[in-house]
Each structure stands twice: as structure tokens, then as C-alpha cells.
Coordinates of C-alpha atoms and ligand atoms in Angstrom, one line a residue:
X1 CA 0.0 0.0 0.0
X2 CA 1.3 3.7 -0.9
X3 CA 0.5 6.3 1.4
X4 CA 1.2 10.1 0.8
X5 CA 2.4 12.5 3.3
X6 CA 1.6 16.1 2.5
X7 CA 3.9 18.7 4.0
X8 CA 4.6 21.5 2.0
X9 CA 6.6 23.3 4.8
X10 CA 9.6 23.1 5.9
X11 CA 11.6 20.5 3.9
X12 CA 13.4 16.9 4.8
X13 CA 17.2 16.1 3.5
X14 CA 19.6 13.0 4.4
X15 CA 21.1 15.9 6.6
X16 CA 18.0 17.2 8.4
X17 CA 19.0 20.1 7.4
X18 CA 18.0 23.8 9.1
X19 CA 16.1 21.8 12.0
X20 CA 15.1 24.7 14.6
X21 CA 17.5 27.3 12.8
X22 CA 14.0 28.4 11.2
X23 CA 10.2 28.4 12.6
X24 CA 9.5 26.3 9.6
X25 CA 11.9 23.5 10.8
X26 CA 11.0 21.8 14.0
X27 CA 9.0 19.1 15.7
X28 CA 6.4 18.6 12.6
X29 CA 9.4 17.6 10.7
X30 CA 11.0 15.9 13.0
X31 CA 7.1 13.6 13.6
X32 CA 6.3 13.5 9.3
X33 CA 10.7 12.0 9.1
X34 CA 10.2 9.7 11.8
X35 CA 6.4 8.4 10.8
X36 CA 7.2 7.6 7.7
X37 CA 10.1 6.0 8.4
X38 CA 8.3 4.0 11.0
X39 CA 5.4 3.2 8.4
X40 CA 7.6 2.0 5.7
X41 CA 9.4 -0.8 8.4
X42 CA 5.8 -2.3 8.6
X43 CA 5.7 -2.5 4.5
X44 CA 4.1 0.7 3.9
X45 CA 5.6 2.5 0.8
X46 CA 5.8 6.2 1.6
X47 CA 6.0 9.5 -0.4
X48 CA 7.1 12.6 1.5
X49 CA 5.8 15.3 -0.6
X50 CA 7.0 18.7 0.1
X51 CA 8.3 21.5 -2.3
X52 CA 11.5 21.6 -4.6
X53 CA 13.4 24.9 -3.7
X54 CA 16.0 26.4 -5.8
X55 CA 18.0 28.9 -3.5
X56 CA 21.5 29.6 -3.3
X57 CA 20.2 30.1 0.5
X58 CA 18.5 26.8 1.1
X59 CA 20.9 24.3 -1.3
X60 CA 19.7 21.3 0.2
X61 CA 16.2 21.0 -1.2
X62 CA 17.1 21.3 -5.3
X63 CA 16.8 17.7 -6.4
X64 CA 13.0 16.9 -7.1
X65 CA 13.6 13.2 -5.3
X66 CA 15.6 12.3 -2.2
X67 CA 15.7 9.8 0.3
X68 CA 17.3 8.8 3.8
X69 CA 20.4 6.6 3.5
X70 CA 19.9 3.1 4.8
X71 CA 15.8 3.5 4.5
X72 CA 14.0 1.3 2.3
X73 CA 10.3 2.5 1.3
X74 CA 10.5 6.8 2.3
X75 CA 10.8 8.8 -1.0
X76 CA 11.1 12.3 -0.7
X77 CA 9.1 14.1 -3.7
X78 CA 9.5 17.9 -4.1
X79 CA 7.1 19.6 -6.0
X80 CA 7.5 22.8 -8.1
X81 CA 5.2 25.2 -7.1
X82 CA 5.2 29.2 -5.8
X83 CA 8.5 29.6 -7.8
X84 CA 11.5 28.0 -6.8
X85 CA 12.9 30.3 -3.9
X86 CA 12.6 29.6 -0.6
X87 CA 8.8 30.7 0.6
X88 CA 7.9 30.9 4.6
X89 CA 5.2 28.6 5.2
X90 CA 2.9 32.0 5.9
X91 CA 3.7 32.3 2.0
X92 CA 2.6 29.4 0.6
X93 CA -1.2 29.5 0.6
X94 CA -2.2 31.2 -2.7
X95 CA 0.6 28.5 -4.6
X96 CA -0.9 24.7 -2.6
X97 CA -4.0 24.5 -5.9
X98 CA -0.5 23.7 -7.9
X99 CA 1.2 21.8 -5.3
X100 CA -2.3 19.8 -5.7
X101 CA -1.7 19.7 -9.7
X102 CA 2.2 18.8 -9.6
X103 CA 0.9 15.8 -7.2
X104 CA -1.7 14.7 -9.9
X105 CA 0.8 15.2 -12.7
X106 CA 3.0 12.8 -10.7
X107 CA 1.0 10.1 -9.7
X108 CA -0.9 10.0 -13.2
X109 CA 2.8 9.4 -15.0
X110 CA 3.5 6.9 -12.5
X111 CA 0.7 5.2 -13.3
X112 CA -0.3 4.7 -9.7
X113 CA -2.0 6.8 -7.1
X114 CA -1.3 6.3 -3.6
X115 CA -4.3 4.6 -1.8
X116 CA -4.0 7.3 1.2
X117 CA -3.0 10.7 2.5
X118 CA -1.9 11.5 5.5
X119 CA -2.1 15.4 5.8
X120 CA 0.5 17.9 7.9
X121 CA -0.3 21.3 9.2
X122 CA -3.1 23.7 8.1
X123 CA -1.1 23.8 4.4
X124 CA -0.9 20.0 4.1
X125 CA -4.9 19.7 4.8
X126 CA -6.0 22.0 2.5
X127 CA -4.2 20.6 0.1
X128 CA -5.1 16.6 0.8
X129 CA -8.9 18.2 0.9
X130 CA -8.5 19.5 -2.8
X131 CA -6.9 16.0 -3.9
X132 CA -9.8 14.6 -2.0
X133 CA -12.2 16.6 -4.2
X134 CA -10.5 16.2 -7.3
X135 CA -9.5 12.2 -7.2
X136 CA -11.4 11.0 -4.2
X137 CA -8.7 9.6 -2.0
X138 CA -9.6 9.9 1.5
X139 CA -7.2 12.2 3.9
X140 CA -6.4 12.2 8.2
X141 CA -5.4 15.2 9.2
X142 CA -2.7 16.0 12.0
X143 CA -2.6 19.6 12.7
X144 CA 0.9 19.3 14.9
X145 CA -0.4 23.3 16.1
X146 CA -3.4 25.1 15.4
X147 CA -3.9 29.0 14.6
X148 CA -6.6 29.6 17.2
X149 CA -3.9 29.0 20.2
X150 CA -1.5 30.9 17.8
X151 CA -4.2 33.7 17.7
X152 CA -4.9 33.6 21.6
X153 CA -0.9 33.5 22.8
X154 CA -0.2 36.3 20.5
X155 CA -3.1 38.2 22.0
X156 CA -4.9 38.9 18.4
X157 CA -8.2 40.6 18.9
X158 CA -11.0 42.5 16.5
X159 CA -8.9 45.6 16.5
X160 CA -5.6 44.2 15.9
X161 CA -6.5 41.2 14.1
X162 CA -5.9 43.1 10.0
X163 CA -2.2 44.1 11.4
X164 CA -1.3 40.7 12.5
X165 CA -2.6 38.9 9.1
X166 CA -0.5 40.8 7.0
X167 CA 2.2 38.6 8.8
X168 CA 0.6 35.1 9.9
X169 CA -1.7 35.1 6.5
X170 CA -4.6 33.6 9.9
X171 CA -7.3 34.7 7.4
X172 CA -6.1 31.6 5.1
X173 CA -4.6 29.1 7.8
X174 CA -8.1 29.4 9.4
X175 CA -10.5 27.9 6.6
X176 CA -7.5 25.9 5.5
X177 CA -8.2 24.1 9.4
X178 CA -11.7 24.3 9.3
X179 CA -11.7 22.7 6.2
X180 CA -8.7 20.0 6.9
X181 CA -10.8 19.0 10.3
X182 CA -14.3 18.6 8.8
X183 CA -13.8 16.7 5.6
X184 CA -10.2 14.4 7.2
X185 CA -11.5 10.8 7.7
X186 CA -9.7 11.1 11.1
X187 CA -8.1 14.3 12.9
X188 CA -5.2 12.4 14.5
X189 CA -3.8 13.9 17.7
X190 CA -1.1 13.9 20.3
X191 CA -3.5 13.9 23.8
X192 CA -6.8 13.7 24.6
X193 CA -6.5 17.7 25.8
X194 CA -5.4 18.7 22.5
X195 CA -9.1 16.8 20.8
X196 CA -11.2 18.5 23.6
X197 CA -9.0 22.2 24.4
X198 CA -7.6 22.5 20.7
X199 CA -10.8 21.7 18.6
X200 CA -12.6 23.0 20.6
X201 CA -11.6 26.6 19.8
X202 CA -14.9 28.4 19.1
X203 CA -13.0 29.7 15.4
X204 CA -13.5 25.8 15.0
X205 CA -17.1 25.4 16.3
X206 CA -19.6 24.1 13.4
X207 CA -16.7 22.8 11.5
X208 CA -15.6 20.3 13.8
X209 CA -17.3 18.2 16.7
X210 CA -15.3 17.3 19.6
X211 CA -17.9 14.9 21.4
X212 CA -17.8 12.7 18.0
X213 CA -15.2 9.8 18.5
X214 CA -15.6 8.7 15.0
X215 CA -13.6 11.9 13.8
X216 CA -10.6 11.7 16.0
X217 CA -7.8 9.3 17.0
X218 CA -5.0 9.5 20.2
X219 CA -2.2 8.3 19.0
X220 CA 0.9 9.8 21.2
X221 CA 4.0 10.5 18.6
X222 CA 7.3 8.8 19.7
X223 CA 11.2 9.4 20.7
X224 CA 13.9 8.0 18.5
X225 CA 15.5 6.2 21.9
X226 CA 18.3 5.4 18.9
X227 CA 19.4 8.7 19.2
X228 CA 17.8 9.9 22.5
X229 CA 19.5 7.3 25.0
X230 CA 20.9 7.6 28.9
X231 CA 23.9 5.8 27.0
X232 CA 26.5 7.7 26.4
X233 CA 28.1 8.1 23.2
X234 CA 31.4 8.5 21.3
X235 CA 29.5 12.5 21.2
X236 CA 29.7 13.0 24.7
X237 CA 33.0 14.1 25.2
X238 CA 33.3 16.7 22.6
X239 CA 29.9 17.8 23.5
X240 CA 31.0 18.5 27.0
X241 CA 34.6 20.0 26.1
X242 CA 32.2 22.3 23.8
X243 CA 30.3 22.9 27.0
X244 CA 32.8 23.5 29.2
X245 CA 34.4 26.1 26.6
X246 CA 31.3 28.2 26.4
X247 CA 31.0 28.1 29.9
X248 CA 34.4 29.2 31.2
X249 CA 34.5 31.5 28.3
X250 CA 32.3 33.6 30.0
X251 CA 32.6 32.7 33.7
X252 CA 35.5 31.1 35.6
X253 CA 33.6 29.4 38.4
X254 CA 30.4 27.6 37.2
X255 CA 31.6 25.2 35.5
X256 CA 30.2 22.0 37.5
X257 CA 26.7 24.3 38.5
X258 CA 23.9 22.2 37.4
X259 CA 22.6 23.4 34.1
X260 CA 19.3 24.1 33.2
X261 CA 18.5 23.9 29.3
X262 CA 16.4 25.5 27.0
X263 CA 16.7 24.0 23.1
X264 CA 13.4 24.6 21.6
X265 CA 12.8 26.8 18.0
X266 CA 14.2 30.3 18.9
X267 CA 10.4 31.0 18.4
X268 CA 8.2 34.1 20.3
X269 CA 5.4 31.3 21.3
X270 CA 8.3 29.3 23.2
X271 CA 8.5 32.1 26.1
X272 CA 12.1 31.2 26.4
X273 CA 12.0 34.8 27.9
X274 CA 9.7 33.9 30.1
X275 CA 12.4 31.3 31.6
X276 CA 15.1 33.5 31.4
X277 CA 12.9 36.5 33.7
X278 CA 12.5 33.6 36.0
X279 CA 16.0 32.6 36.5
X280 CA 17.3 36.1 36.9
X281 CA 14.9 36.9 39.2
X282 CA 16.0 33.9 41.9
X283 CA 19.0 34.5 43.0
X284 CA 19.3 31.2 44.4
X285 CA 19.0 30.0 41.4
X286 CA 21.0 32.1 39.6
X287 CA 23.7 31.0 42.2
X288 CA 23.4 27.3 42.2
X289 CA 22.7 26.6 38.6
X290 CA 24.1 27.9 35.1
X291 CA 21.6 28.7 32.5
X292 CA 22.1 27.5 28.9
X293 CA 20.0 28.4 25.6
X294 CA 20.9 26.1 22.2
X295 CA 20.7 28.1 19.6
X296 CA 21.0 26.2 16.5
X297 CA 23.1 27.6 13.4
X298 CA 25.1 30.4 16.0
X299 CA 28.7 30.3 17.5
X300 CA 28.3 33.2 19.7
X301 CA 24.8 35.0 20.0
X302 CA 26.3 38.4 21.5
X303 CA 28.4 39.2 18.4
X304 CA 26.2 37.6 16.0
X305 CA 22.5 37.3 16.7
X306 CA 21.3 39.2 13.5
X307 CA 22.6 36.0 11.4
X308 CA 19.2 33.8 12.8
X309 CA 16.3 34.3 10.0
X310 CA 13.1 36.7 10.9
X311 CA 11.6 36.4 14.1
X312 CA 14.3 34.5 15.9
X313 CA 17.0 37.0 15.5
X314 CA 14.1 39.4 17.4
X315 CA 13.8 36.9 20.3
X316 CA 17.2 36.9 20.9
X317 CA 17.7 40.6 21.0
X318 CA 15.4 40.3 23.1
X319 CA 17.2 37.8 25.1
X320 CA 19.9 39.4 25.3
X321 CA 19.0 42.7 26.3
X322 CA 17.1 41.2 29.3
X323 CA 20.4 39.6 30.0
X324 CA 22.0 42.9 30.1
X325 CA 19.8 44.4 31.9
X326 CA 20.5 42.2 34.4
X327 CA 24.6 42.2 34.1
X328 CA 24.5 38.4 33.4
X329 CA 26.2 38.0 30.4
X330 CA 28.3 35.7 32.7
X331 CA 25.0 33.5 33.9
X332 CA 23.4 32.7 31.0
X333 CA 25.5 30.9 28.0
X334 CA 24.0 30.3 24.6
X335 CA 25.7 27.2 22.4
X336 CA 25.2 25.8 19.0
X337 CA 23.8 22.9 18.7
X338 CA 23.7 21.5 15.2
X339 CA 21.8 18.0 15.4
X340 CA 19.8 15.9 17.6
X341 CA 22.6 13.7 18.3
X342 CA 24.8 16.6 19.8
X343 CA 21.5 17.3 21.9
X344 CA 21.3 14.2 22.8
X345 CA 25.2 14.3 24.6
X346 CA 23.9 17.7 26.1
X347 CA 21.3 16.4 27.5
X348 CA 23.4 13.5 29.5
X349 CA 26.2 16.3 29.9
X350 CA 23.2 18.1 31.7
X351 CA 21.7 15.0 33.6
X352 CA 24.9 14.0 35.2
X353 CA 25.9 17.7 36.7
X354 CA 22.0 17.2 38.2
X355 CA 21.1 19.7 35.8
X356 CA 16.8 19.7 34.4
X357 CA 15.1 20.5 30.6
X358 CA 12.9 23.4 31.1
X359 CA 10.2 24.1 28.5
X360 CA 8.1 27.3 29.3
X361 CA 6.2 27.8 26.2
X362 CA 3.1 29.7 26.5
X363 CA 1.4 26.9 24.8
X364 CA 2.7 23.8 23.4
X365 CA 0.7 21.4 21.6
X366 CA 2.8 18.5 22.5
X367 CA 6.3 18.7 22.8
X368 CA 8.5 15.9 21.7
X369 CA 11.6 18.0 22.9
X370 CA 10.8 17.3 26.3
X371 CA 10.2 13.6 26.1
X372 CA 14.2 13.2 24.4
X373 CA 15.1 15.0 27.3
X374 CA 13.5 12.6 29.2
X375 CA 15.0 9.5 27.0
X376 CA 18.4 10.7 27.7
X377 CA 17.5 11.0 31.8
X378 CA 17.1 14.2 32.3
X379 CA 14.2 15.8 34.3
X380 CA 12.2 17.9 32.9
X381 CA 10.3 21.3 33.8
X382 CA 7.8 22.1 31.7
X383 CA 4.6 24.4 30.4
X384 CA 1.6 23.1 32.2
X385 CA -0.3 24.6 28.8
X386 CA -0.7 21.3 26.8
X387 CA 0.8 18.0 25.4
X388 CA 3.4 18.0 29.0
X389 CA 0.4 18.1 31.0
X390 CA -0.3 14.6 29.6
X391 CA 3.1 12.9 29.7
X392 CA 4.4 14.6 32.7
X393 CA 1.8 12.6 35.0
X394 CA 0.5 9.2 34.3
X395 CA -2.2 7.6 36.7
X396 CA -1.0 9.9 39.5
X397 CA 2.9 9.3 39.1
X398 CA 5.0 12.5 38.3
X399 CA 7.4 12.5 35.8
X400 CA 8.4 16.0 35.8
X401 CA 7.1 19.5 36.7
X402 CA 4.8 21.3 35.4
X403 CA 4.3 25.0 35.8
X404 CA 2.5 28.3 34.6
X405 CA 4.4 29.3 31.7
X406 CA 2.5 33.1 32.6
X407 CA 3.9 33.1 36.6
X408 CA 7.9 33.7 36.9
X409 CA 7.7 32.3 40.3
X410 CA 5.6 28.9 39.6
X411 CA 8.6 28.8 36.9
X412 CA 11.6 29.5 40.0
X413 CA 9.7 26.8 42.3
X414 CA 9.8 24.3 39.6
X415 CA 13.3 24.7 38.7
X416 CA 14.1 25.2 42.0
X417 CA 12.5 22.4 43.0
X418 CA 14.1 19.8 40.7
X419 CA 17.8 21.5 41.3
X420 CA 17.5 21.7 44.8
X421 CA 15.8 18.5 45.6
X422 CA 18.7 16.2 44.7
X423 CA 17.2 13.4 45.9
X424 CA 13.7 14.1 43.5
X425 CA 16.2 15.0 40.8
X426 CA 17.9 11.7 41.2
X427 CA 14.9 9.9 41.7
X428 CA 13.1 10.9 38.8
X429 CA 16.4 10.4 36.9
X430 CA 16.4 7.0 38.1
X431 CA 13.3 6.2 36.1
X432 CA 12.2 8.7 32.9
X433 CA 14.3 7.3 30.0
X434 CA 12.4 3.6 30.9
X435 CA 8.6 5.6 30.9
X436 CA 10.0 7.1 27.5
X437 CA 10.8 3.9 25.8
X438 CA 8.1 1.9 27.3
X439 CA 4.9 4.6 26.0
X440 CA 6.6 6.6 23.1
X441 CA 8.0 4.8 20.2
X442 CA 7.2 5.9 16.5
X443 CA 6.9 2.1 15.7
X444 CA 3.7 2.0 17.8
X445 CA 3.0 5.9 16.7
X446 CA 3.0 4.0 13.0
X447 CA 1.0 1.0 14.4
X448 CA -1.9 3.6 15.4
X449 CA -1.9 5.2 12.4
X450 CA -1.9 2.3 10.2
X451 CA -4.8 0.7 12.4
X452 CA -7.2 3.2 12.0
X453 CA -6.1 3.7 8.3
X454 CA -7.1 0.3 7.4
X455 CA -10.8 0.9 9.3
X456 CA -11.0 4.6 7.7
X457 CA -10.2 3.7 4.0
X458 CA -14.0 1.2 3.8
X459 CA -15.6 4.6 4.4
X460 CA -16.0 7.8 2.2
X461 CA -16.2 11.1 3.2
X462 CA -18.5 14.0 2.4
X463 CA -17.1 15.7 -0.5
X464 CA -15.6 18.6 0.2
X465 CA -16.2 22.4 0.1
X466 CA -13.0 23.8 -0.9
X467 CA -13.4 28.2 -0.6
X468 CA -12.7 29.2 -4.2
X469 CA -10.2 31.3 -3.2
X470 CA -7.8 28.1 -2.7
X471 CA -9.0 26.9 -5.8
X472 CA -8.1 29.8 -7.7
X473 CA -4.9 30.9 -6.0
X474 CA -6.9 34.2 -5.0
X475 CA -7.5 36.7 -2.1
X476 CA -8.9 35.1 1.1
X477 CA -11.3 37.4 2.6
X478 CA -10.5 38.7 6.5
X479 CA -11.7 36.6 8.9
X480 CA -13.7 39.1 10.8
Ligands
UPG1 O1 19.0 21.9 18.0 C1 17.9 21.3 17.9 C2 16.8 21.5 18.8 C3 15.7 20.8 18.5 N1 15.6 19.8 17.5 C4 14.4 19.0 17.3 O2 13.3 19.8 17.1 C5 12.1 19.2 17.6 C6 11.3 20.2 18.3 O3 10.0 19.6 18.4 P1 9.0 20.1 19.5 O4 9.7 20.2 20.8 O5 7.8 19.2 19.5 O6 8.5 21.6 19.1 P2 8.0 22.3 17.7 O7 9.1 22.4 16.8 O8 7.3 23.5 18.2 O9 7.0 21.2 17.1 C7 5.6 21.4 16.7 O10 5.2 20.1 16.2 C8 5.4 19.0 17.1 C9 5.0 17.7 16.4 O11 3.6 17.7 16.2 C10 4.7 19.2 18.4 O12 5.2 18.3 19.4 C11 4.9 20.6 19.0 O13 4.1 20.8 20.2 C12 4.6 21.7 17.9 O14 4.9 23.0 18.5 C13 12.6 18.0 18.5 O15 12.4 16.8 17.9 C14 14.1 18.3 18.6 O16 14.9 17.1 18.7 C15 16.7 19.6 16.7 O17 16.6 18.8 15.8 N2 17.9 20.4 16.9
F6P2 O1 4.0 28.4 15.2 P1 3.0 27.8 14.2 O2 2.7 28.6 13.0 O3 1.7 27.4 14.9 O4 3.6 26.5 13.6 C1 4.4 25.6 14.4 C2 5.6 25.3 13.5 O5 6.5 24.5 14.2 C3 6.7 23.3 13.4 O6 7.0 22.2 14.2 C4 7.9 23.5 12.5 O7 8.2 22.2 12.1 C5 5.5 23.2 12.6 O8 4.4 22.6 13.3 C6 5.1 24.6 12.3 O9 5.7 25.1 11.2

């Protein structure tokens, strides 16, 4: 059986290239890689179909077919549509109605269409409910983050609503939801809270009914324990001398502090300054524990932050000049991290100083970062706002902390709490990498999939109402 993945965003390479270096390069990647992957060792074939770019800037994504060394049955397919430069995922609305017709063109050479579509982020439903209406094959839909929370977090309302579109294009990603939700045979989805707290978002009511089992599936993603592992490997040591060089570049005596760490997207909705007003505000803490940011595709973020693309190099001048506010440029090291197998050697660096993984993110639909934290043993402290809420307690037994992303001080007492509490930090070192591996693996996120799949695919959905404007590549009008 072929199954398509659509995910026009971002892009996938041998190299995993720009991971987290751009907003457009994170977690959803990191789920769609490690799926279909996952899919194709049960016998699924598998098309990733994203979009060919031609850009002296991104040089990785040129060739219209790749694939992952040493993985049978994942095809990378990149489509020619928008143009051929690089296009933030805000920019490729108007473009997906040929991203629909490069797929047809595709498929009808080959002779063969595949017999399902699993569909990625607002951009990837839209366009699996257009190839739904124009060839009939049925569609799930995994939003990995939905605009309403985007909309809430960034504090959108009537009066500012026109100012922020121009930027987040909400007035397309909307419909393109509303649409992907109601017409998917399934809405696949990390937690239970993100079927009954993210659907139902009153932008989504009519569209989508929470209370209706037959229109959603839990099916937790998973942690590659290959790379994420308490097991230290031939990494580790460079990763530490790495460490240790950032650290006593800026600071002579911290270098055996615990460490707390903060590696997700350099991304406003992350609050990473949320966790940085927190720890500069404890002076215990800023005593007993050093404070590191991974910033991903940067040497030294006080010379160079400008080099990060759009809105991260914003964050971290915002970063830094709360850091210097507070004279603490010797506190709080940034270091580049440039693949999860480096982060993984952090995060045991980390674990054995009794260090913890904070995650403060105003909202967080799941979080896989946290769980490979976890893999790799080290506790985590994270954003009571979502999927952590789920994974960080399990039939009463903690696994972590979990705090108010919006309260400095429930963000002190939880860090506190963990680097203070040897014992609890030991403890729940003791045991986190074994609750990983034993309820997160993608071979069981695959299984889930695949399951309900084979149950959806007797059944036809409604046909779909696609607004003309994505059929005709045209204006969407304002949402309010
Ligand atoms: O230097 C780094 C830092 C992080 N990562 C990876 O980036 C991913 C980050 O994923 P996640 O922590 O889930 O955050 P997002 O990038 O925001 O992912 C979005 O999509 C994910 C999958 O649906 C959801 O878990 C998130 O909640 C959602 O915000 C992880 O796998 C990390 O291993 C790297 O590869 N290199
Ligand atoms: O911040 P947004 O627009 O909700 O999107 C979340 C982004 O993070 C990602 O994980 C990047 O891969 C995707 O889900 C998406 O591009």
C-alpha cells in the first residue's frame, strides 16, 4: 500500500537540514521524518511530498527526489510550485492549488495513485482536501499546532486582528483548518487535551465536533530512543569539552553548576524569555545553577544574533537585552547545537551535573523536545499549557514538573524544585528514560496510524467544500 504524506513546509534532506534554525523546521518535521520512516518498516511504501526549492540560501532541497540513506520505502518528492525560492510557510497558501496539480501530474505518470493521504499542518490539509475533491482519496489530518492558540498567545483581537494577518496570513490558515478537520476521515492527535482544548476553539465550532469519537484518534508520537538514550556516546565528550568552553568562556567558576536547558525553536510562542525573567529573578538560582539556551546555526549569540532568519533574531535581541539588563552575560550561556545527536550528549552532559530541561512555552501542543530530554535521563520542567500536561503525569505518578508558563515564580519553584531537591532530581532520573521507551515509540505511533487507516479507508467522506479562493490561487477574505 502507498501512502502520501503532504507537507509542503519546511523540507526533509539525508542531513535534516535547518532543524530549529527556522520556525519552519522543527517538531512537525522531526514527527512527518520519523512516521514515515516507522510506516515504511511495517511495508508501507511512503512519499514525502514537500516543495523543490532552488535557493542559493537553502541548497539542500534542489533535487526533485531524495531519500534517507539506509531506509527502504521513504521517497522524498518535491514539488515545483510558488516559484522556486525559498517561501515561509505564511507564503505558501495562494501557490498549494499547484502543489495539488504537480501531485496529480506525478501520480498519473507513474501510473499509480497512492491509496492514502496522511495530511501535515493547516497547508498540508487543505491541500489533501483539494486532492480529496478532485481524485477522491480519502485524507487524516494531524494539525501538529493550530492558529486559534497561535491567535490567543499572540493576543490577536478585532482591533488588531488586519495588522497581524499581513504577517501570519490567519485569514487563510483558518478555513484551511476548518476545512482539513471537517472533511479528514480522522483528525489524528497527540493527547486527549489537544481533541477537547484545541478543537474545541470556538474559530472551530460548526466545523468540527469534539464529542464525535468517530472523527478523532490519540495516537501519542514517539522518541527515536536510537538517538535519544541515557547511553552515552562517542559525542559526549566533545559535546562536553564544547560545553565546558562556552562556559568558562564567559565565567570562571560555574563550570560544575547544574545546568538548566532551554533548546526549543528560537520561536516568540516558546517564552524562552519567560524562563530567562525567572531565573534572573531567583537569586538562588542564579547561584546554584548555570543557564544555557541552544541556539542552533550560531557560534556566539552576542556578536552575532542578526545572522538567525526573521523572528528568531528578534527573540534573541530580546534575550539578550534582558540579559543585560540584568549584568549576566556571565550567567546565562548560549551554544550551538547542530543536530539531535549533539543534543542528545547535552542532555546526558546536563543530567549528570544534576542539571533539568525546562520548557516554558506559553502553549505547546505536545512537545517531543521534552520527552528526548527525558530518553536521555534528564528531568524535565515544563509548560503546564498542553501535550506536558499529559506525559508529565500518568495515573497519578509524576514524571516532571509542570508549571505556569505566565507566573515567573511557579517557573523559580519548579526549577528550584528539581535543582535543589537532589534526591527528587535523582529519583526521577532514576526512572524517565524507561517511561519514554516503554509509551513513546514511532513504531507504535506507526501502528496507530496504520490501524485506523485500514478501518477509515472502507468509508467515504462528504465531498468537500474547498473556498474558491484556494482553488483559484486568489484573495482570502479577512476573517472578521
Ligand atoms: O537543536 C535542535 C533543537 C531541537 N531539535 C528538534 O526539534 C524538535 C522540536 O520539536 P517540539 O519540541 O515538538 O517543538 P515544535 O518544533 O514547536 O513542534 C511542533 O510540532 C510538534 C510535532 O507535532 C509538536 O510536538 C509541538 O508541540 C509543535 O509545536 C525536536 O524533535 C528536537 O529534537 C533539533 O533537531 N535540533
Ligand atoms: O507556530 P505555528 O505557526 O503554529 O507552527 C508551528 C511550527 O512548528 C513546526 O513544528 C515546525 O516544524 C510546525 O508545526 C510549524 O511550522
Amino acid at each position: 500500500m502507498k501512502i502520501a504524506f503532504l507537507n509542503p513546509q519546511g523540507n526533509f534532506d539525508s542531513l535534516d537540514s535547518h532543524w530549529t534554525d527556522h520556525p519552519d523546521f522543527g517538531g512537525q518535521l522531526v514527527y512527518v521524518k520519523e512516521l514515515a520512516i516507522a510506516m515504511a518498516s511495517l511495508g508501507i511504501d511512503v512519499d514525502i511530498i514537500t516543495r523543490r526549492i532552488v535557493d542559493e540560501e537553502w541548497p539542500e532541497f534542489s533535487e526533485s527526489f531524495d531519500s534517507y540513506p539506509g531506509v527502504g520505502g521513504v521517497r522524498i518528492v518535491r514539488m515545483e510550485f510558488g516559484g522556486l525560492k525559498f517561501l515561509p510557510k505564511e507564503k505558501l497558501w495562494k501557490h498549494l492549488k499547484d502543489y495539488v496539480v504537480e501531485i496529480e501530474k506525478l501520480y498519473e505518470k507513474e501510473g499509480e495513485f497512492p491509496s492514502f493521504v496522511t495530511a501535515h499542518y493547516g497547508d498540508g490539509g487543505i491541500a489533501a482536501a483539494i486532492l480529496n475533491f478532485k481524485r477522491d482519496i480519502p485524507f487524516s489530518f494531524t494539525a501538529h499546532s493550530l492558529g486559534a492558540q497561535k491567535m490567543d498567545k499572540l493576543g490577536i483581537t478585532l482591533e488588531n486582528f488586519h495588522e497581524f494577518d499581513q504577517i501570519y496570513n490567519f485569514s487563510y490558515r483558518i478555513p484551511a483548518e476548518r476545512v482539513s478537520m471537517r472533511y479528514s476521515t480522522i483528525n489524528f492527535v497527540s493527547t486527549r487535551q489537544e481533541r477537547f482544548e484545541q478543537y474545541s476553539h470556538p474559530l472551530y465550532r460548526g466545523w468540527i465536533e469534539v464529542e464525535d469519537d468517530s472523527k478523532f484518534a490519540v495516537v501519542p508520537p514517539g522518541v527515536n530512543t536510537g538517538i535519544f538514550s541515557p547511553v552515552p556516546s562517542e559525542l559526549d565528550e566533545e559535546i562536553n569539552e564544547r560545553y565546558n568552553y562556552t562556559v568558562t568562556s564567559y565565567s570562571t567558576d560555574r563550570l560544575e553548576k547544574p545546568v538548566i536547558i532551554s533548546s526549543s525553536r528560537i520561536d516568540p510562542k516558546k517564552n524562552i524569555s519567560g524562563l530567562l525573567k525567572a531565573y534572573l529573578s531567583d537569586s538562588e538560582l542564579v547561584e546554584t545553577a548555570n543557564l544555557l539556551i541552544v541556539t542552533r546555526g550560531i557560534s556566539n549569540v552576542y556578536s552575532d544574533y542578526n545572522v538567525l532568519r526573521n523572528e528568531a533574531s528578534e527573540v534573541l535581541k530580546k534575550l539578550v537585552s534582558l540579559i543585560d539588563e540584568h549584568n549576566a552575560r556571565n550567567k546565562v550561556f548560549f551554544m550551538n547545537i547542530s543536530n539531535q545527536w549533539e543534543l542528545a550528549a547535552l542532555y546526558r552532559i546536563a543530567s549528570r551535573k544534576g542539571g533539568v530541561f525546562a520548557l516554558t512555552s506559553l502553549y505547546e501542543p505536545f512537545g517531543l523536545a521534552p520527552l528526548e530530554a527525558m530518553a536521555c535521563g534528564l528531568p524535565v520542567v515544563a509548560t503546564r499549557n498542553g501535550g506536558p500536561s499529559e506525559f508529565l503525569k500518568r495515573h497519578g505518578v509524576e514524571y516532571g514538573v509542570l508549571i505556569d508558563p505566565e507566573n515567573t515564580a511557579s517557573i523559580a519553584n519548579g526549577l528550584k524544585r528539581l535543582i535543589l531537591d537532589k534526591d527528587f532530581n535523582r529519583e526521577l532520573t532514576a526512572r524517565i528514560s524507561e517511561y519514554v521507551g516503554k509509551y513513546y515509540s514511532w513504531k507504535a505511533t506507526a501502528r496507530g496510524y496504520l490501524e485506523v487507516i485500514e478501518e477509515k479507508m472502507k468509508h467515504r467522506n462528504e465531498v468537500p467544500e474547498i473556498p474558491e479562493f484556494f482553488l483559484t490561487g486568489g484573495e482570502a477574505p479577512s476573517l472578521f
